[in-house]
Amino acid sequence: MKNSLLKLILRRLALGILTLLAISLLITVGVEALSGDVCTAMMGQMASEDKVAACHRTLNLDRPMHIRYVEWLVNFVQGDMGKALTNHREVADVIGNRVGNTFFLAIASALIAIPLSLALGVVAALYRNSFFDRFISMVTLSGISVPDFFIAYILMAIFAVSFGIFPAISNVDEWMNLSERIIASALPVLTLTLAVSAHMMRMTRASIVSLMASPYIEMAKLKGVKPGRIIVFHALPNAWSPIIQVIMLNLAWLVVGVVIVEVVFVYPGLGALMIDAVFLRDMPIVRATAMIFASVYVILNLLADILSMASNPRLMHPK
Amino acid sequence: MKFWQPLKEMNWASRFGFFVVSLFGLCAIFAPWLAPYGQSQIVGDVWEPLFGKFVFGTDQIGRDMLSMLIYGARNMIALALLTTAFAFGLGALLGFLAAIMRGWVDQVLSRFVDIIISIPTLIFALIVLSSTGTSVFALVTVIAIIYAMPVYRIARAVAMDIEVMDFVEAARLRGEGLWWIMCKEILPNALTPLAAEFGLRFCFVFLLISGLSFLGLGLQPPLADWGAMVRGNSDGIAWGYLHPLVPATCIALLTIGINLIVDSAVQKASGLRDDQ
C-alpha cells in the first residue's frame, strides 16, 4: 500500500505550502498593521493631505492591501524583493551575497554535529547509567539550557584570546579560498555544533533506550546477541523515525540559531543583516529575510515529517 | 512532614538547582538592599579587574558589575515571570475555550496556532518588534503570545480529557454557563499538568528575553539586564577581559538550575527506573 504513504506525504506537502502562504500574509499585512502609516511617520502629523498622498504614490501604498500583497508575493517568488528603504539598493542584491555565507555556516555545523551526536547517543545508550552516560547527560543538559552567546564567548575567550588559534571576528569575503574561509568561520561553526549536538544526542539516546524494553529486544538478548549488535541492528532501525525528526528539527533550529551567533562573531550572513534592518526599521529587508528564515524552517519541518513517515518500518512495509 | 523534607530526598543535582534558583530569587527580591551601588551609577574606571576592588569588576563605562547583576536578576526574573504568567493565562483560556466549544471555534484557534508555531520564535519576535519598536509592553506582549501557543495545545489536550467527564456533563445539565465550566470544572483539574509545564516554559521565555536583550531589543538603560550586559562588555574580550562571561554565566546558571529541578521533578512524577 505505497499509495496510503503517498497520500499522507501529499497531504503534508499541501499543508506546508498553505503554512508558507499564511506566514507571508502575516509578515506583510501584520507588519503593516502594526507599524502604522510610514508616510505620516516620516512627515509628521501636520503634513498636508496632498503630500501624504504623493508619498503614498511613490511608495506604492495607494492601492488596496490585498492587491499589493499578491504583487509582493509574485515578485518575491520571482526573486524581486523590492528596494531597501535606507540605501535604496535592491534587496535581492544585498541578500544574495549573504545567503551563501549563512548556509555555509549551517551546513558545516550540520556535517560535524549529526555524525558526532549519533555516535555519542548510541554509545551513551549502550553504556547507560555508566559514568560516561551520566557525564554526557549532564553536559548536554547544560548545553541545552545555556544561551548560544554564552558558548560563543567561552569559545572566543579560549581559542581566540588565550591561544590565538582562530580569529575572534569572522571576516568572510568572496575572495577567500576554502581553507581561509574554514579558519575564519571555525568559531561560529564550533558554537553551532555544540549547541545543536546536545539536543540531537539526548534524543538519539532517549529513543534507543525507550525501545530497549520491547519484547523483540528481550528476545535478542535471550538469544545471546551482543549489546552493540542489538543496538545497531535491532533497536536503531526502529529508532530512525524519531531520530530523523530530531535531526531535521535541529537543522531548522540551526538556520535560525545562526542569527545570534552571526551577531557575536560579526559574521556577514543573513542573520546579522536582519538584526541591522530591525534597528533601522528597514521593512523590505526585514520582510525578505524573515520570509527566507521562515521558509527554510517550514521546509525542513516538512522534510522531517515526510522522512520520518518514509523511514517508519510499519508504514513502509504494511501488512 | 517538615518543610525541608523534599529537599532531603533530592539528589545532589536538583539540590544544586534549588540552591542556585533560590540564590537568584533572593537577589531579585532584596535587590535594593543587597546591591552596593545603583544599577546605573558610575563608580570607577572602565573594566576594573574581576575580584579586585569590585567583586565582579566594572563594566564598559565603569558601572559596578555586582550591583548590575543583582538588579538585573530582579528585572529579568520579574519580566520573565510576568511574560510566562501572561502566556499561561492566554494559552489556557483559549485552550479551554477550544475544548469546551469544539466545532469551528476549535478549528479556527487550532489552525491559527499551527501557523504561529511554524514560525521560528526569534524571527517572529524580530518581525513584530521591528514594526512596533522596542518597549517593555511590546516585548512582554509578543513573547507572551509566542509562548501562549504551546500552552494552548497542552491546555486544549488536557481539557479535552476532562470535558468528557460526568461532572462536566452534570454542570452542563444544571445549566451552568461557559465561564463556570471553564473556571470551576476544568481549571482545578487541569492545574497540575499545567503547573508542571511552568518551569520549563519559564526557561524558554527567559532564554528568549536574554537573546533579545543581547541583540539590544530588550530592556533599555538605565534598567540593568544580563543580556545587554553581555553585549555591552563584549568588546572587552578582545583585550582579554572576561567581563562579558559573568552575566552570561548567570543566565546559564539560572536556566540550568531550573532545568535540573524540573528534570528531577519529572523523573519522580513518572517513576522512571533504571531501564528508562
Coordinates of C-alpha atoms in Angstrom, one line a residue:
Chain A
M1 CA 0.0 0.0 0.0
K2 CA 2.5 2.6 -1.1
N3 CA -0.5 4.7 -2.0
S4 CA -1.5 5.5 1.6
L5 CA 2.0 6.6 2.3
L6 CA 2.0 8.8 -0.8
K7 CA -1.3 10.3 0.2
L8 CA 0.0 11.1 3.6
I9 CA 3.0 12.8 2.1
L10 CA 1.0 14.8 -0.4
R11 CA -1.4 16.0 2.3
R12 CA 1.6 17.1 4.4
L13 CA 3.1 18.9 1.4
A14 CA -0.1 20.8 0.8
L15 CA -0.3 21.8 4.4
G16 CA 3.3 23.0 4.2
I17 CA 2.5 25.3 1.2
L18 CA -0.6 26.6 3.0
T19 CA 1.5 27.4 6.0
L20 CA 4.0 29.3 3.9
L21 CA 1.3 31.4 2.3
A22 CA -0.2 32.1 5.8
I23 CA 3.2 33.2 7.0
S24 CA 3.8 35.5 4.1
L25 CA 0.4 37.1 4.7
L26 CA 1.2 37.5 8.3
I27 CA 4.5 39.1 7.6
T28 CA 3.2 41.6 5.0
V29 CA -0.2 42.5 6.4
G30 CA 0.6 42.1 10.1
V31 CA 3.7 44.3 9.8
E32 CA 1.8 47.0 8.0
A33 CA -1.0 46.9 10.6
L34 CA 1.5 47.2 13.5
S35 CA 3.8 49.8 12.1
G36 CA 1.2 52.3 11.1
D37 CA 1.4 54.7 8.2
V38 CA 5.0 55.1 7.1
C39 CA 4.3 58.4 5.4
T40 CA 2.7 60.2 8.3
A41 CA 5.5 58.8 10.5
M42 CA 8.1 60.3 8.1
M43 CA 6.4 63.7 7.5
G44 CA 4.8 64.2 10.9
Q45 CA 1.1 64.6 11.8
M46 CA 0.9 68.1 10.4
A47 CA 1.8 67.2 6.7
S48 CA -0.8 68.2 4.2
E49 CA -3.0 65.6 2.6
D50 CA -1.6 66.1 -0.8
K51 CA 1.9 65.5 0.4
V52 CA 0.9 62.3 2.2
A53 CA -1.0 61.1 -0.9
A54 CA 2.1 61.8 -3.1
C55 CA 4.3 59.9 -0.6
H56 CA 1.8 57.0 -0.7
R57 CA 2.0 57.0 -4.5
T58 CA 5.8 56.9 -4.6
L59 CA 5.9 54.1 -2.0
N60 CA 3.1 52.2 -3.9
L61 CA 0.9 52.4 -0.8
D62 CA -2.2 54.0 -2.6
R63 CA -3.6 50.7 -3.8
P64 CA -5.6 48.2 -1.7
M65 CA -3.7 45.9 0.6
H66 CA -4.8 42.6 -1.0
I67 CA -3.5 43.7 -4.4
R68 CA -0.2 44.8 -3.0
Y69 CA 0.1 41.5 -1.1
V70 CA -0.4 39.5 -4.3
E71 CA 2.1 41.7 -6.2
W72 CA 4.6 41.4 -3.4
L73 CA 4.2 37.6 -3.4
V74 CA 4.5 37.2 -7.1
N75 CA 7.6 39.4 -7.2
F76 CA 9.1 37.6 -4.2
V77 CA 8.8 34.2 -5.8
Q78 CA 10.5 35.5 -8.9
G79 CA 13.4 36.9 -6.8
D80 CA 12.4 40.6 -6.9
M81 CA 12.2 41.7 -3.3
G82 CA 11.9 45.4 -3.8
K83 CA 14.3 48.2 -2.7
A84 CA 15.8 48.7 0.7
L85 CA 14.4 51.9 2.4
T86 CA 17.7 53.1 3.8
N87 CA 20.2 52.8 1.0
H88 CA 17.8 52.1 -1.9
R89 CA 19.8 49.1 -3.1
E90 CA 17.9 46.1 -4.5
V91 CA 17.1 43.8 -1.5
A92 CA 17.8 40.8 -3.7
D93 CA 21.4 42.0 -4.2
V94 CA 22.0 42.8 -0.6
I95 CA 20.7 39.4 0.5
G96 CA 22.2 37.4 -2.4
N97 CA 25.8 37.9 -1.1
R98 CA 24.9 36.8 2.3
V99 CA 22.7 33.8 1.8
G100 CA 25.6 31.6 0.8
N101 CA 27.6 32.6 3.9
T102 CA 24.8 31.7 6.2
F103 CA 24.2 28.4 4.5
F104 CA 27.9 27.6 4.6
L105 CA 27.8 28.1 8.4
A106 CA 24.7 25.9 8.8
I107 CA 25.8 23.1 6.5
A108 CA 29.3 22.9 8.0
S109 CA 27.9 22.7 11.5
A110 CA 25.4 20.1 10.5
L111 CA 28.1 18.0 8.8
I112 CA 30.0 17.8 12.1
A113 CA 27.1 17.7 14.5
I114 CA 25.0 14.9 13.0
P115 CA 27.6 12.1 13.0
L116 CA 29.0 13.2 16.3
S117 CA 25.7 13.3 18.1
L118 CA 24.5 10.0 16.6
A119 CA 27.7 8.2 17.7
L120 CA 27.6 9.7 21.2
G121 CA 23.9 8.9 21.5
V122 CA 24.4 5.3 20.6
V123 CA 27.4 4.9 22.9
A124 CA 25.5 6.5 25.8
A125 CA 22.6 4.2 25.2
L126 CA 24.9 1.2 25.1
Y127 CA 26.6 2.1 28.4
R128 CA 23.6 3.7 30.1
N129 CA 23.9 4.7 33.7
S130 CA 27.6 4.4 33.5
F131 CA 29.9 7.3 34.4
F132 CA 30.2 8.2 30.8
D133 CA 26.5 8.3 30.3
R134 CA 25.9 10.4 33.3
F135 CA 28.7 12.8 32.4
I136 CA 27.4 13.2 28.8
S137 CA 23.8 13.7 30.0
M138 CA 25.0 16.4 32.5
V139 CA 27.0 18.2 29.8
T140 CA 24.2 18.0 27.2
L141 CA 21.6 19.2 29.7
S142 CA 23.8 22.2 30.3
G143 CA 24.3 22.6 26.6
I144 CA 20.6 22.8 26.0
S145 CA 19.9 25.2 28.8
V146 CA 22.6 27.9 28.2
P147 CA 22.2 30.7 25.7
D148 CA 24.2 30.4 22.5
F149 CA 26.1 33.5 23.1
F150 CA 27.4 32.0 26.4
I151 CA 29.0 29.1 24.4
A152 CA 30.2 31.6 21.8
Y153 CA 32.0 33.9 24.2
I154 CA 33.6 31.0 26.1
L155 CA 35.0 29.6 22.9
M156 CA 36.1 33.0 21.9
A157 CA 37.9 33.6 25.2
I158 CA 39.6 30.2 24.9
F159 CA 40.5 29.9 21.2
A160 CA 40.8 33.5 20.1
V161 CA 42.1 35.3 23.2
S162 CA 44.1 32.7 25.2
F163 CA 45.5 30.6 22.4
G164 CA 45.0 32.8 19.4
I165 CA 44.3 29.9 17.1
F166 CA 41.2 31.3 15.4
P167 CA 40.1 34.9 14.8
A168 CA 37.5 36.3 17.2
I169 CA 35.8 38.2 14.3
S170 CA 34.8 36.2 11.2
N171 CA 35.6 38.5 8.3
V172 CA 34.5 36.3 5.5
D173 CA 34.5 37.6 1.9
E174 CA 34.1 36.2 -1.6
W175 CA 37.8 36.3 -2.4
M176 CA 38.8 33.8 0.3
N177 CA 39.7 30.3 -0.6
L178 CA 38.2 27.3 1.2
S179 CA 40.9 26.9 3.9
E180 CA 40.9 30.6 4.8
R181 CA 37.2 30.5 4.9
I182 CA 37.2 27.5 7.2
I183 CA 39.6 29.1 9.6
A184 CA 37.7 32.4 9.6
S185 CA 34.4 30.7 10.4
A186 CA 35.8 28.0 12.8
L187 CA 34.4 29.5 15.9
P188 CA 30.8 30.2 14.7
V189 CA 30.7 26.6 13.3
L190 CA 32.0 25.2 16.6
T191 CA 29.4 27.2 18.6
L192 CA 26.5 26.0 16.5
T193 CA 27.8 22.4 16.5
L194 CA 27.9 22.4 20.3
A195 CA 24.5 24.0 20.6
V196 CA 22.7 21.5 18.3
S197 CA 24.6 18.3 19.2
A198 CA 23.4 18.4 22.8
H199 CA 19.8 18.1 21.8
M200 CA 20.3 15.6 19.0
M201 CA 22.4 13.3 21.2
R202 CA 19.9 13.3 24.0
M203 CA 17.1 12.4 21.6
T204 CA 19.1 9.6 20.0
R205 CA 19.9 8.1 23.4
A206 CA 16.3 8.5 24.6
S207 CA 14.7 6.9 21.5
I208 CA 17.1 3.9 21.6
V209 CA 16.7 3.5 25.4
S210 CA 12.9 3.6 25.1
L211 CA 13.0 0.7 22.6
M212 CA 15.2 -1.4 24.9
A213 CA 12.3 -2.6 26.9
S214 CA 10.4 -4.0 23.9
P215 CA 9.9 -7.8 23.6
Y216 CA 12.0 -8.2 20.4
I217 CA 15.0 -6.7 22.2
E218 CA 14.4 -9.1 25.1
M219 CA 14.3 -11.9 22.6
A220 CA 17.6 -10.8 21.0
K221 CA 19.2 -10.6 24.4
L222 CA 18.0 -14.1 25.3
K223 CA 19.4 -15.4 22.0
G224 CA 22.7 -14.1 23.2
V225 CA 23.2 -11.3 20.7
K226 CA 25.9 -8.9 21.8
P227 CA 24.7 -5.5 23.2
G228 CA 26.4 -3.5 20.4
R229 CA 24.7 -5.6 17.7
I230 CA 21.4 -5.3 19.5
I231 CA 21.5 -1.6 19.4
V232 CA 22.7 -1.2 15.8
F233 CA 20.7 -4.0 14.1
H234 CA 17.6 -4.4 16.3
A235 CA 17.0 -1.0 18.0
L236 CA 18.3 1.5 15.6
P237 CA 16.1 0.6 12.5
N238 CA 13.0 1.3 14.7
A239 CA 14.5 4.4 16.2
W240 CA 15.3 6.1 12.9
S241 CA 11.9 7.8 12.6
P242 CA 12.2 9.9 15.8
I243 CA 15.9 10.4 15.3
I244 CA 15.4 11.8 11.8
Q245 CA 12.7 14.0 13.1
V246 CA 15.0 15.4 15.7
I247 CA 17.9 15.9 13.2
M248 CA 15.6 17.9 10.9
L249 CA 14.2 20.0 13.7
N250 CA 17.7 20.8 14.8
L251 CA 18.7 21.7 11.3
A252 CA 15.7 24.0 11.2
W253 CA 16.7 25.5 14.5
L254 CA 20.3 25.8 13.2
V255 CA 19.3 28.1 10.4
V256 CA 17.6 30.4 13.0
G257 CA 20.1 30.0 15.8
V258 CA 22.6 31.4 13.3
V259 CA 21.2 34.9 14.0
I260 CA 22.7 35.3 17.4
V261 CA 26.0 33.5 16.5
E262 CA 26.4 35.8 13.5
V263 CA 26.0 38.8 15.6
V264 CA 28.5 37.6 18.1
F265 CA 31.2 36.9 15.6
V266 CA 30.2 39.8 13.2
Y267 CA 29.8 37.2 10.5
P268 CA 28.4 38.7 7.3
G269 CA 25.3 36.5 7.0
L270 CA 21.6 36.9 6.7
G271 CA 21.0 36.9 10.5
A272 CA 23.3 39.9 11.1
L273 CA 21.7 41.7 8.2
M274 CA 18.2 41.1 9.6
I275 CA 19.2 42.5 13.0
D276 CA 20.7 45.6 11.4
A277 CA 17.5 46.0 9.4
V278 CA 15.4 45.6 12.5
F279 CA 17.2 48.5 14.2
L280 CA 16.9 50.7 11.1
R281 CA 13.3 49.6 10.7
D282 CA 14.1 48.8 7.0
M283 CA 11.0 46.8 6.4
P284 CA 11.7 45.4 2.9
I285 CA 14.8 43.8 4.2
V286 CA 13.2 42.5 7.5
R287 CA 10.4 41.1 5.4
A288 CA 12.6 39.3 2.9
T289 CA 15.0 37.9 5.5
A290 CA 12.1 36.8 7.8
M291 CA 10.4 35.1 4.8
I292 CA 13.7 33.2 3.9
F293 CA 14.2 32.1 7.5
A294 CA 10.6 31.1 7.9
S295 CA 10.6 29.2 4.6
V296 CA 13.7 27.2 5.5
Y297 CA 12.2 26.4 8.8
V298 CA 8.9 25.3 7.4
I299 CA 10.5 23.3 4.6
L300 CA 12.9 21.5 7.0
N301 CA 10.0 20.7 9.3
L302 CA 8.1 19.4 6.3
L303 CA 11.1 17.2 5.3
A304 CA 11.3 15.9 8.9
D305 CA 7.7 14.7 8.8
I306 CA 8.0 13.2 5.4
L307 CA 11.3 11.4 6.1
S308 CA 10.1 10.1 9.4
M309 CA 7.0 8.8 7.7
A310 CA 9.1 7.2 5.0
S311 CA 11.6 5.7 7.4
N312 CA 8.9 4.2 9.7
P313 CA 9.1 0.4 9.0
R314 CA 5.4 0.0 9.8
L315 CA 4.4 2.4 7.1
M316 CA 6.9 1.2 4.6
H317 CA 6.0 -2.5 4.9
P318 CA 2.3 -2.5 5.8
K319 CA 0.7 -5.9 6.5
Chain B
M1 CA 6.4 16.3 57.3
K2 CA 8.9 19.1 57.8
F3 CA 9.2 21.7 55.1
W4 CA 12.8 20.6 54.3
Q5 CA 11.8 17.0 53.8
P6 CA 11.5 17.3 50.0
L7 CA 15.0 18.9 49.9
K8 CA 16.4 15.9 51.7
E9 CA 15.0 13.5 49.2
M10 CA 16.6 15.3 46.3
N11 CA 19.7 14.1 44.6
W12 CA 22.7 16.4 44.5
A13 CA 21.9 17.8 41.1
S14 CA 18.5 19.1 42.0
R15 CA 19.8 20.3 45.3
F16 CA 22.3 22.4 43.3
G17 CA 19.5 23.6 41.1
F18 CA 17.4 24.5 44.1
F19 CA 20.3 26.4 45.7
V20 CA 21.1 28.4 42.5
V21 CA 17.4 29.3 41.9
S22 CA 16.8 30.4 45.5
L23 CA 20.0 32.4 45.4
F24 CA 18.9 34.4 42.4
G25 CA 15.4 34.6 43.8
L26 CA 16.7 36.2 46.9
C27 CA 18.8 38.6 44.9
A28 CA 15.7 39.5 42.9
I29 CA 13.6 40.2 45.9
F30 CA 16.1 42.1 48.1
A31 CA 18.0 43.8 45.2
P32 CA 18.0 47.4 46.6
W33 CA 19.3 46.2 50.0
L34 CA 21.9 43.8 48.6
A35 CA 23.4 45.9 45.8
P36 CA 26.3 48.0 47.0
Y37 CA 25.6 50.7 44.3
G38 CA 22.8 51.8 42.0
Q39 CA 22.2 49.9 38.7
S40 CA 23.3 52.8 36.5
Q41 CA 25.7 54.5 38.9
I42 CA 29.3 55.0 37.5
V43 CA 31.6 54.1 40.4
G44 CA 35.1 53.5 38.9
D45 CA 37.3 53.1 35.9
V46 CA 36.4 51.2 32.7
W47 CA 36.8 47.4 33.2
E48 CA 38.3 47.3 36.6
P49 CA 39.6 43.8 37.2
L50 CA 37.4 40.9 38.4
F51 CA 37.7 40.1 42.1
G52 CA 39.6 43.3 42.9
K53 CA 38.2 46.4 44.5
F54 CA 34.8 45.5 43.0
V55 CA 33.8 41.8 43.3
F56 CA 32.9 41.4 39.6
G57 CA 34.8 44.5 38.4
T58 CA 33.2 47.3 36.5
D59 CA 31.7 47.3 33.0
Q60 CA 32.5 49.1 29.8
I61 CA 31.5 52.6 31.2
G62 CA 32.6 52.0 34.8
R63 CA 29.4 50.7 36.5
D64 CA 29.7 48.2 39.3
M65 CA 29.0 44.7 37.7
L66 CA 27.8 43.1 41.0
S67 CA 25.1 45.7 41.5
M68 CA 24.1 45.5 37.9
L69 CA 23.9 41.7 38.2
I70 CA 21.7 41.9 41.3
Y71 CA 19.4 44.5 39.8
G72 CA 19.5 42.5 36.5
A73 CA 18.3 39.4 38.4
R74 CA 15.3 41.4 39.6
N75 CA 14.5 42.9 36.2
M76 CA 15.0 39.8 34.2
I77 CA 13.2 37.4 36.6
A78 CA 10.3 39.8 37.0
L79 CA 9.9 40.3 33.3
A80 CA 10.2 36.6 32.5
L81 CA 7.7 35.7 35.3
L82 CA 5.2 38.3 34.1
T83 CA 5.5 37.1 30.5
T84 CA 5.2 33.4 31.4
A85 CA 2.2 34.1 33.5
F86 CA 0.5 36.0 30.6
A87 CA 1.4 33.2 28.2
F88 CA -0.2 30.6 30.5
G89 CA -3.2 32.8 31.2
L90 CA -3.9 33.4 27.5
G91 CA -2.9 29.9 26.3
A92 CA -5.1 28.2 29.0
L93 CA -8.0 30.4 28.4
L94 CA -8.0 29.8 24.6
G95 CA -7.2 26.1 25.1
F96 CA -10.1 25.5 27.4
L97 CA -12.4 27.5 25.1
A98 CA -11.5 25.4 22.2
A99 CA -12.0 22.2 24.2
I100 CA -15.4 23.2 25.5
M101 CA -16.8 24.8 22.4
R102 CA -15.3 22.4 19.8
G103 CA -16.5 22.9 16.3
W104 CA -15.4 25.9 14.3
V105 CA -14.0 27.8 17.4
D106 CA -11.6 24.9 17.9
Q107 CA -10.8 24.7 14.2
V108 CA -10.0 28.4 13.8
L109 CA -8.0 28.6 17.0
S110 CA -6.0 25.4 16.3
R111 CA -5.1 26.3 12.7
F112 CA -4.1 29.8 13.8
V113 CA -1.8 28.3 16.5
D114 CA -0.4 25.8 13.9
I115 CA 0.7 28.8 11.8
I116 CA 2.2 30.8 14.6
I117 CA 4.1 27.8 15.9
S118 CA 5.6 27.1 12.4
I119 CA 7.4 30.5 12.5
P120 CA 10.7 30.3 14.5
T121 CA 10.2 32.2 17.8
L122 CA 13.2 34.6 17.4
I123 CA 12.2 35.5 13.9
F124 CA 8.6 36.1 14.9
A125 CA 9.7 38.3 17.8
L126 CA 12.1 40.3 15.5
I127 CA 9.4 40.9 12.9
V128 CA 6.9 42.2 15.5
L129 CA 9.5 44.3 17.4
S130 CA 10.8 45.8 14.2
S131 CA 7.3 47.1 13.4
T132 CA 6.2 48.2 16.8
G133 CA 9.6 49.5 18.1
T134 CA 11.1 48.3 21.4
S135 CA 9.2 48.8 24.6
V136 CA 8.7 46.7 27.7
F137 CA 5.0 46.4 26.7
A138 CA 5.7 45.2 23.2
L139 CA 8.3 42.8 24.5
V140 CA 6.0 41.2 27.1
T141 CA 3.1 41.0 24.7
V142 CA 4.9 39.5 21.8
I143 CA 6.8 36.9 23.9
A144 CA 3.6 36.0 25.8
I145 CA 1.7 35.5 22.5
I146 CA 4.5 33.3 21.1
Y147 CA 4.6 31.1 24.2
A148 CA 0.9 31.0 24.6
M149 CA 0.8 28.8 21.5
P150 CA 2.4 25.6 23.0
V151 CA 0.5 26.3 26.2
Y152 CA -2.8 26.4 24.2
R153 CA -2.0 22.9 22.8
I154 CA -1.3 21.4 26.2
A155 CA -4.3 23.1 27.8
R156 CA -6.6 22.0 25.0
A157 CA -5.4 18.4 25.2
V158 CA -5.8 18.3 28.9
A159 CA -9.2 20.0 28.9
M160 CA -10.5 17.6 26.1
D161 CA -9.9 14.7 28.5
I162 CA -11.7 16.5 31.4
E163 CA -14.5 17.8 29.3
V164 CA -15.9 14.3 28.7
M165 CA -16.2 13.5 32.4
D166 CA -19.5 13.1 34.1
F167 CA -19.2 16.1 36.4
V168 CA -18.9 18.5 33.4
E169 CA -21.9 16.9 31.8
A170 CA -23.7 17.4 35.2
A171 CA -22.7 21.0 35.3
R172 CA -24.0 21.5 31.7
L173 CA -27.3 19.9 32.6
R174 CA -27.6 22.2 35.6
G175 CA -27.4 25.0 33.1
E176 CA -24.1 26.4 34.1
G177 CA -22.5 28.9 31.7
L178 CA -19.3 28.7 29.8
W179 CA -17.3 30.7 32.3
W180 CA -18.4 28.5 35.2
I181 CA -17.5 25.3 33.4
M182 CA -14.1 26.8 32.5
C183 CA -13.2 28.0 36.0
K184 CA -15.0 25.7 38.3
E185 CA -15.0 22.4 36.5
I186 CA -12.0 22.3 34.2
L187 CA -9.4 24.6 35.6
P188 CA -9.0 22.9 39.0
N189 CA -8.4 19.6 37.3
A190 CA -6.1 20.9 34.7
L191 CA -3.9 22.9 37.1
T192 CA -1.4 20.2 38.0
P193 CA -0.4 19.3 34.4
L194 CA -0.2 23.0 33.5
A195 CA 1.9 23.8 36.6
A196 CA 4.3 21.1 35.7
E197 CA 5.0 22.9 32.4
F198 CA 5.6 26.2 34.0
G199 CA 9.2 25.7 35.0
L200 CA 10.3 24.6 31.5
R201 CA 8.4 27.4 29.7
F202 CA 9.8 29.9 32.1
C203 CA 13.3 28.8 31.0
F204 CA 12.4 29.2 27.3
V205 CA 10.9 32.7 28.0
F206 CA 14.0 33.6 30.0
L207 CA 16.3 32.5 27.2
L208 CA 14.4 34.3 24.5
I209 CA 14.3 37.5 26.6
S210 CA 18.1 37.3 27.2
G211 CA 18.6 36.6 23.5
L212 CA 16.6 39.7 22.5
S213 CA 18.2 41.9 25.1
F214 CA 21.6 40.6 23.9
L215 CA 20.6 41.9 20.5
G216 CA 19.6 45.2 22.0
L217 CA 15.9 44.8 21.8
G218 CA 15.2 44.1 25.4
L219 CA 15.1 46.3 28.5
Q220 CA 16.6 49.8 27.8
P221 CA 19.0 51.6 30.1
P222 CA 19.0 52.6 32.9
L223 CA 17.4 49.3 33.7
A224 CA 20.1 46.6 34.0
D225 CA 19.7 43.3 32.2
W226 CA 22.0 40.4 31.8
G227 CA 21.7 40.0 28.0
A228 CA 22.6 43.7 27.4
M229 CA 25.5 43.4 29.9
V230 CA 27.0 40.6 27.8
R231 CA 26.7 42.6 24.6
G232 CA 28.0 45.8 26.2
N233 CA 31.1 44.2 27.6
S234 CA 31.7 42.0 24.6
D235 CA 34.4 44.4 23.2
G236 CA 36.4 43.7 26.3
I237 CA 37.0 40.1 25.3
A238 CA 39.4 41.1 22.5
W239 CA 41.5 42.8 25.2
G240 CA 41.5 39.8 27.4
Y241 CA 38.8 41.0 29.9
L242 CA 36.4 38.2 30.9
H243 CA 33.7 40.6 32.0
P244 CA 31.0 39.5 29.4
L245 CA 31.3 35.9 30.7
V246 CA 30.0 36.9 34.1
P247 CA 26.4 37.9 33.2
A248 CA 26.4 35.1 30.6
T249 CA 27.3 32.6 33.4
C250 CA 24.4 34.0 35.5
I251 CA 21.9 33.3 32.6
A252 CA 23.4 29.9 32.1
L253 CA 23.3 29.0 35.9
L254 CA 19.7 30.1 36.3
T255 CA 18.4 28.1 33.4
I256 CA 20.5 25.1 34.2
G257 CA 19.3 25.3 37.8
I258 CA 15.6 25.4 36.8
N259 CA 16.2 22.5 34.3
L260 CA 17.8 20.4 37.0
I261 CA 14.8 20.9 39.3
V262 CA 12.3 20.2 36.5
D263 CA 14.2 17.2 35.4
S264 CA 14.2 15.5 38.8
A265 CA 10.5 16.5 39.4
V266 CA 9.6 14.9 36.1
Q267 CA 11.6 11.8 36.8
K268 CA 9.9 11.4 40.2
A269 CA 6.5 12.0 38.8
S270 CA 6.8 9.5 36.0
G271 CA 8.5 7.0 38.3
L272 CA 11.3 6.3 35.8
R273 CA 13.6 3.5 36.8
D274 CA 16.9 2.1 35.7
D275 CA 15.7 0.8 32.4
Q276 CA 14.5 4.2 31.1

